[in-house]
CSV table of C-alpha atoms in Angstrom, one decimal:
chain,number,residue,atom,x,y,z
R,127,TYR,CA,41.0,-4.7,51.5
R,128,ASP,CA,43.6,-3.4,49.5
R,129,VAL,CA,45.3,-3.0,45.2
R,130,ALA,CA,47.5,-6.8,46.4
R,131,THR,CA,44.0,-8.6,47.7
R,132,ALA,CA,42.2,-7.4,44.6
R,133,ASP,CA,45.0,-9.3,42.6
R,134,SER,CA,44.9,-12.1,44.8
R,135,ARG,CA,41.2,-12.4,44.4
R,136,LEU,CA,40.8,-11.7,40.4
R,137,MET,CA,43.8,-14.0,39.7
R,138,LEU,CA,41.8,-16.7,41.8
R,139,LEU,CA,39.1,-16.2,40.0
R,140,ALA,CA,40.8,-17.1,36.7
R,141,GLU,CA,42.4,-20.2,38.2
R,142,LYS,CA,38.7,-20.9,39.1
R,143,VAL,CA,37.2,-20.2,36.1
R,144,ARG,CA,39.7,-22.9,34.5
R,145,THR,CA,39.0,-25.5,36.8
R,146,ILE,CA,35.3,-25.1,36.0
R,147,VAL,CA,35.7,-25.2,32.4
R,148,GLU,CA,38.7,-28.0,32.1
R,149,MET,CA,35.6,-30.4,33.9
R,150,ARG,CA,32.8,-29.2,30.8
R,151,ARG,CA,35.2,-29.7,28.6
R,152,THR,CA,34.9,-33.8,29.0
R,153,ALA,CA,31.8,-33.5,27.7
R,154,ALA,CA,31.3,-29.6,25.6
R,155,LYS,CA,33.5,-27.9,23.4
R,156,VAL,CA,34.4,-24.7,25.1
R,157,ASP,CA,36.5,-22.3,23.4
R,158,GLU,CA,35.4,-18.6,24.6
R,159,LEU,CA,35.0,-16.8,27.1
R,160,VAL,CA,32.5,-13.8,27.6
R,161,LEU,CA,34.3,-11.8,30.5
R,162,ILE,CA,31.6,-9.1,32.0
R,163,LEU,CA,33.3,-6.4,33.8
R,164,GLY,CA,30.0,-4.7,35.3
R,165,GLY,CA,31.6,-1.4,36.5
R,166,ASP,CA,32.5,0.1,40.1
R,167,MET,CA,36.5,-1.3,39.2
R,168,ILE,CA,37.4,1.9,40.6
R,169,GLU,CA,36.2,3.7,44.1
R,170,GLY,CA,36.2,7.5,43.7
R,171,GLU,CA,36.8,10.6,46.0
R,172,ASN,CA,34.2,12.5,45.9
R,173,ILE,CA,30.9,10.4,45.6
R,174,PHE,CA,30.0,10.5,49.7
R,175,PRO,CA,31.6,12.5,52.1
R,176,GLY,CA,35.4,11.4,53.6
R,177,GLN,CA,35.6,9.1,50.8
R,178,GLN,CA,38.9,10.2,49.8
R,179,PHE,CA,39.9,8.5,53.2
R,180,GLU,CA,38.9,5.1,52.2
R,181,ILE,CA,41.2,4.1,49.2
R,182,GLN,CA,44.2,2.9,49.1
R,183,GLY,CA,45.0,5.2,46.2
R,184,GLY,CA,43.6,8.3,43.8
R,185,VAL,CA,41.2,7.3,40.7
R,186,PHE,CA,44.2,8.4,38.7
R,187,ASP,CA,46.5,5.5,39.8
R,188,GLN,CA,43.7,3.3,40.3
R,189,SER,CA,42.5,4.1,36.7
R,190,VAL,CA,45.3,4.1,35.0
R,191,LYS,CA,47.7,1.6,36.5
R,192,HIS,CA,46.2,-0.7,39.2
R,193,ALA,CA,42.9,-1.4,37.7
R,194,PRO,CA,44.4,-2.1,34.3
R,195,GLU,CA,47.5,-3.9,35.3
R,196,ILE,CA,45.5,-6.4,37.1
R,197,LEU,CA,43.1,-7.1,34.3
R,198,THR,CA,45.4,-7.1,31.7
R,199,ARG,CA,47.3,-10.2,33.7
R,200,MET,CA,43.5,-11.8,34.8
R,201,THR,CA,43.1,-11.8,30.7
R,202,LEU,CA,46.4,-12.7,29.9
R,203,ARG,CA,46.1,-16.0,32.1
R,204,LEU,CA,42.8,-16.4,31.0
R,205,LEU,CA,44.2,-16.9,27.2
R,206,GLU,CA,46.3,-19.6,28.2
R,207,PHE,CA,43.1,-21.8,28.2
R,208,PHE,CA,40.4,-19.8,26.2
R,209,PRO,CA,41.2,-19.4,22.5
R,210,LYS,CA,39.1,-16.5,21.9
R,211,ILE,CA,38.2,-13.6,24.8
R,212,ARG,CA,35.1,-11.2,24.6
R,213,ILE,CA,35.2,-8.2,27.1
R,214,PHE,CA,32.1,-6.0,27.7
R,215,SER,CA,32.2,-3.1,30.1
R,216,VAL,CA,29.9,-1.4,31.9
R,217,CYS,CA,30.5,1.9,34.1
R,218,GLY,CA,29.6,1.9,37.9
R,219,ASN,CA,28.3,4.8,40.0
R,220,HIS,CA,31.1,4.6,42.1
R,221,GLY,CA,34.0,5.7,39.3
R,222,ARG,CA,32.1,8.8,38.5
R,223,ALA,CA,33.9,12.3,38.7
R,224,ALA,CA,31.4,13.6,40.5
R,225,PRO,CA,27.9,13.1,42.6
R,226,ARG,CA,25.0,13.3,39.8
R,227,SER,CA,23.9,16.9,41.4
R,228,GLN,CA,27.2,18.1,39.9
R,229,GLY,CA,26.0,17.6,37.0
R,230,SER,CA,29.7,16.1,35.2
R,231,HIS,CA,29.2,14.5,31.4
R,232,PRO,CA,27.6,11.0,31.7
R,233,ARG,CA,31.2,9.7,29.9
R,234,THR,CA,33.2,10.8,32.6
R,235,ASN,CA,33.9,8.1,34.5
R,236,TRP,CA,36.8,6.9,35.7
R,237,ASP,CA,35.7,2.6,34.9
R,238,ARG,CA,36.3,4.2,31.2
R,239,VAL,CA,39.1,5.5,31.8
R,240,CYS,CA,40.4,1.7,33.5
R,241,TYR,CA,38.8,0.0,30.1
R,242,GLU,CA,40.2,2.2,27.7
R,243,VAL,CA,43.8,1.9,29.4
R,244,THR,CA,43.5,-1.7,29.4
R,245,LYS,CA,42.3,-2.1,25.7
R,246,LEU,CA,45.3,-0.3,24.8
R,247,MET,CA,47.8,-2.9,26.8
R,248,LEU,CA,46.2,-6.0,25.5
R,249,MET,CA,45.1,-4.9,21.7
R,250,SER,CA,47.5,-1.9,20.9
R,251,GLU,CA,50.4,-1.6,18.5
R,252,ALA,CA,52.3,-0.7,21.6
R,253,GLY,CA,50.9,-3.3,23.5
R,254,ARG,CA,49.9,-7.1,22.4
R,255,PRO,CA,49.0,-6.7,18.3
R,256,ASP,CA,48.6,-10.5,18.0
R,257,LEU,CA,46.2,-10.9,20.1
R,258,ARG,CA,43.5,-8.7,18.1
R,259,ASP,CA,42.4,-11.7,16.5
R,260,ARG,CA,41.7,-13.6,19.9
R,261,VAL,CA,40.8,-10.9,21.9
R,262,THR,CA,37.3,-8.1,21.7
R,263,PHE,CA,36.9,-5.5,23.7
R,264,ASP,CA,33.4,-3.7,24.1
R,265,ILE,CA,33.5,-0.1,25.4
R,266,PRO,CA,29.5,1.1,25.2
R,267,GLU,CA,28.3,5.2,25.0
R,268,SER,CA,25.2,4.1,26.4
R,269,PHE,CA,25.1,2.2,30.0
R,270,TYR,CA,24.2,-1.2,29.1
R,271,ALA,CA,26.3,-3.8,27.3
R,272,HIS,CA,24.9,-6.4,25.2
R,273,THR,CA,26.0,-9.4,23.4
R,274,ASN,CA,25.0,-12.8,22.2
R,275,ILE,CA,26.1,-16.7,23.5
R,276,PHE,CA,25.0,-18.9,21.2
R,277,ASP,CA,20.8,-18.0,21.0
R,278,TRP,CA,20.9,-16.0,24.5
R,279,GLY,CA,20.9,-12.3,24.5
R,280,LEU,CA,22.8,-11.0,27.7
R,281,LEU,CA,22.0,-7.8,28.4
R,282,VAL,CA,24.3,-6.0,31.3
R,283,VAL,CA,23.9,-2.9,33.6
R,284,HIS,CA,25.9,-1.7,36.7
R,285,GLY,CA,22.4,-1.7,38.6
R,286,ASP,CA,22.8,2.0,39.9
R,287,GLN,CA,19.6,2.8,37.3
R,288,ILE,CA,17.3,0.6,39.9
R,289,ARG,CA,15.7,1.6,42.5
R,290,GLY,CA,14.2,1.1,45.7
R,291,GLY,CA,14.7,-2.5,47.6
R,292,PHE,CA,14.1,-4.2,50.8
R,293,GLY,CA,16.7,-6.3,52.8
R,294,GLY,CA,19.3,-5.7,50.9
R,295,PHE,CA,18.2,-6.5,47.4
R,296,PRO,CA,15.5,-4.2,45.2
R,297,TRP,CA,13.0,-6.7,43.9
R,298,TYR,CA,10.7,-5.2,42.8
R,299,GLY,CA,12.5,-1.9,41.3
R,300,THR,CA,14.4,-4.8,39.6
R,301,GLY,CA,11.0,-6.4,37.7
R,302,LYS,CA,10.1,-2.4,36.9
R,303,LYS,CA,13.1,-1.7,35.1
R,304,ALA,CA,13.6,-5.4,33.5
R,305,TRP,CA,10.3,-5.1,32.0
R,306,GLY,CA,10.8,-1.7,30.6
R,307,TRP,CA,13.6,-2.3,29.2
R,308,GLN,CA,12.2,-5.4,27.2
R,309,ASP,CA,10.9,-2.4,25.2
R,310,SER,CA,12.8,0.2,24.8
R,311,ILE,CA,16.2,-1.4,24.7
R,312,PRO,CA,15.8,-2.8,20.7
R,313,GLU,CA,18.9,-5.9,21.2
R,314,PRO,CA,16.8,-8.7,22.2
R,315,TRP,CA,17.6,-10.2,25.4
R,316,ASP,CA,16.6,-13.6,27.4
R,317,TYR,CA,19.7,-12.2,30.5
R,318,LEU,CA,19.5,-9.6,32.8
R,319,TYR,CA,23.4,-9.2,34.8
R,320,PHE,CA,24.1,-6.4,37.5
R,321,GLY,CA,25.8,-5.8,40.4
R,322,HIS,CA,25.9,-2.7,42.2
R,323,PHE,CA,24.0,-4.4,45.6
R,324,HIS,CA,26.5,-6.6,46.7
R,325,GLN,CA,23.8,-9.2,46.8
R,326,HIS,CA,23.4,-12.9,44.8
R,327,ALA,CA,19.9,-13.0,43.9
R,328,CYS,CA,18.1,-15.2,40.9
R,329,ALA,CA,15.0,-15.0,39.5
R,330,VAL,CA,12.6,-15.4,36.1
R,331,LEU,CA,10.1,-12.7,35.2
R,332,ASN,CA,8.4,-14.3,32.3
R,333,HIS,CA,10.8,-15.8,29.8
R,334,ARG,CA,13.7,-13.4,31.1
R,335,THR,CA,16.1,-14.3,34.2
R,336,PHE,CA,18.0,-11.9,35.7
């Protein structure tokens, strides 16, 4: 799909979120949105051979122009019916500057550029400083992001850290990583969110859910 399709799909997502939340508001107070940006916002040029011929625009245009513009417009639309929004982000493998074997710096990721530009558009003095009391934007240095919703901890990764798989999804690899992250990541979490595999799946691991 092209940039225009991505734009229309994300704006449709915002409208569907509004519909669901307005129904829930008949019985519950919903005044804050947690928006997770899970990586692969940018499609790189050199991750696999021929990739540059499968994208509409280069990574510069994607990460500085197209993606931040779409994400900013979607966030502003969501702010019309949420008093506050918390944005959490992680970087994906398609945003890397080069394949892992070429040894680029771990912070060099075009997803990160996209997030930083979006943050500037939303919250800088040149953007919308009036939104600073309503929007927070977390761009972590590590491979994961963490936040709490009430008493539940959310752990967000992109998912390319997980290996293996059968039938399109790595069930055993997910369990191995999740059980390891229970002890190696200091922040307590109850829910693990990740994408990468382009499949919808959900399961319970002891007292945690992915």
